[in-house]
Amino acid sequence: MNVRVEPSQDLRNAVLRQGPGTPVKLHADDFEVEEFESTRRSATVFAIDLSLSMAMRSNLVPAKKMCSPHVTHSLEVPTRFVAVVGFGETAQELKIEDVPALTIDYAYGTNLQHALASVVTSCATNEVSVRSWS
């Protein structure tokens, strides 16, 4: 259970109760405390580059290991939504079970922009808010 307090509303209540003038004296009845259930959801999204450069640098196998269901379930911070997005020329959301069988996309290009758009779409579909960072 979380609690929210609005100091500006508390002061407004005191002024309305006692009328204009200073000093404003706060009484217990002036405070409004709102209890609420947190609906914030967290998300973990693995975006795996499937371009040829991942194979040339031998990075695909370590990336697949990172996304394995075993690792996903052992995260210390519980997540309510986990997704995997594979991207090369285009991006697509993948099932976690399909990660071990991922292969390189031999089409030219690495479309990170499409991968990030897929992440946003996936989170929105699952009612998870997305915050941008820089």
Coordinates of N, CA, C and O in Angstrom, one line a residue, residues 48 50 82-87 92-99 102:
I48 N 17.9 -8.3 -29.5 CA 19.1 -9.0 -30.0 C 19.3 -8.7 -31.4 O 18.5 -8.9 -32.3
L50 N 20.6 -9.4 -34.8 CA 20.7 -10.7 -35.6 C 21.5 -10.4 -36.9 O 21.5 -11.2 -37.8
V82 N 8.2 -9.7 -19.9 CA 9.5 -10.0 -20.5 C 9.2 -10.2 -22.0 O 8.3 -10.9 -22.4
A83 N 10.0 -9.6 -22.8 CA 9.9 -9.7 -24.3 C 11.3 -9.8 -24.9 O 12.3 -9.4 -24.3
V84 N 11.3 -10.4 -26.1 CA 12.5 -10.5 -26.8 C 12.2 -10.0 -28.2 O 11.2 -10.4 -28.8
V85 N 13.1 -9.1 -28.7 CA 12.9 -8.5 -30.0 C 14.2 -8.9 -30.8 O 15.3 -8.5 -30.3
G86 N 14.1 -9.5 -31.9 CA 15.2 -9.8 -32.8 C 15.2 -8.8 -33.9 O 14.1 -8.5 -34.5
F87 N 16.4 -8.3 -34.3 CA 16.4 -7.3 -35.4 C 17.6 -7.5 -36.2 O 18.7 -7.8 -35.7
Q92 N 11.3 -8.1 -35.1 CA 10.1 -8.8 -34.8 C 10.2 -9.3 -33.4 O 11.2 -9.6 -32.9
E93 N 9.0 -9.3 -32.7 CA 9.0 -9.8 -31.3 C 9.0 -11.4 -31.4 O 8.4 -12.0 -32.3
L94 N 9.8 -11.9 -30.5 CA 10.0 -13.4 -30.5 C 9.5 -14.0 -29.2 O 9.4 -13.3 -28.2
K95 N 9.3 -15.3 -29.2 CA 9.0 -16.0 -28.0 C 10.3 -16.3 -27.3 O 11.3 -16.7 -28.0
I96 N 10.3 -16.3 -26.0 CA 11.5 -16.6 -25.2 C 12.0 -18.0 -25.6 O 13.1 -18.3 -25.7
E97 N 11.0 -18.9 -25.8 CA 11.3 -20.3 -26.1 C 12.1 -20.5 -27.4 O 12.8 -21.4 -27.6
D98 N 11.9 -19.5 -28.3 CA 12.5 -19.6 -29.6 C 14.0 -19.0 -29.7 O 14.6 -19.1 -30.7
V99 N 14.4 -18.4 -28.6 CA 15.7 -17.8 -28.6 C 16.9 -18.8 -28.9 O 17.7 -18.5 -29.7
L102 N 17.6 -19.1 -32.6 CA 17.8 -17.9 -33.4 C 19.0 -18.0 -34.4 O 20.0 -18.6 -34.0

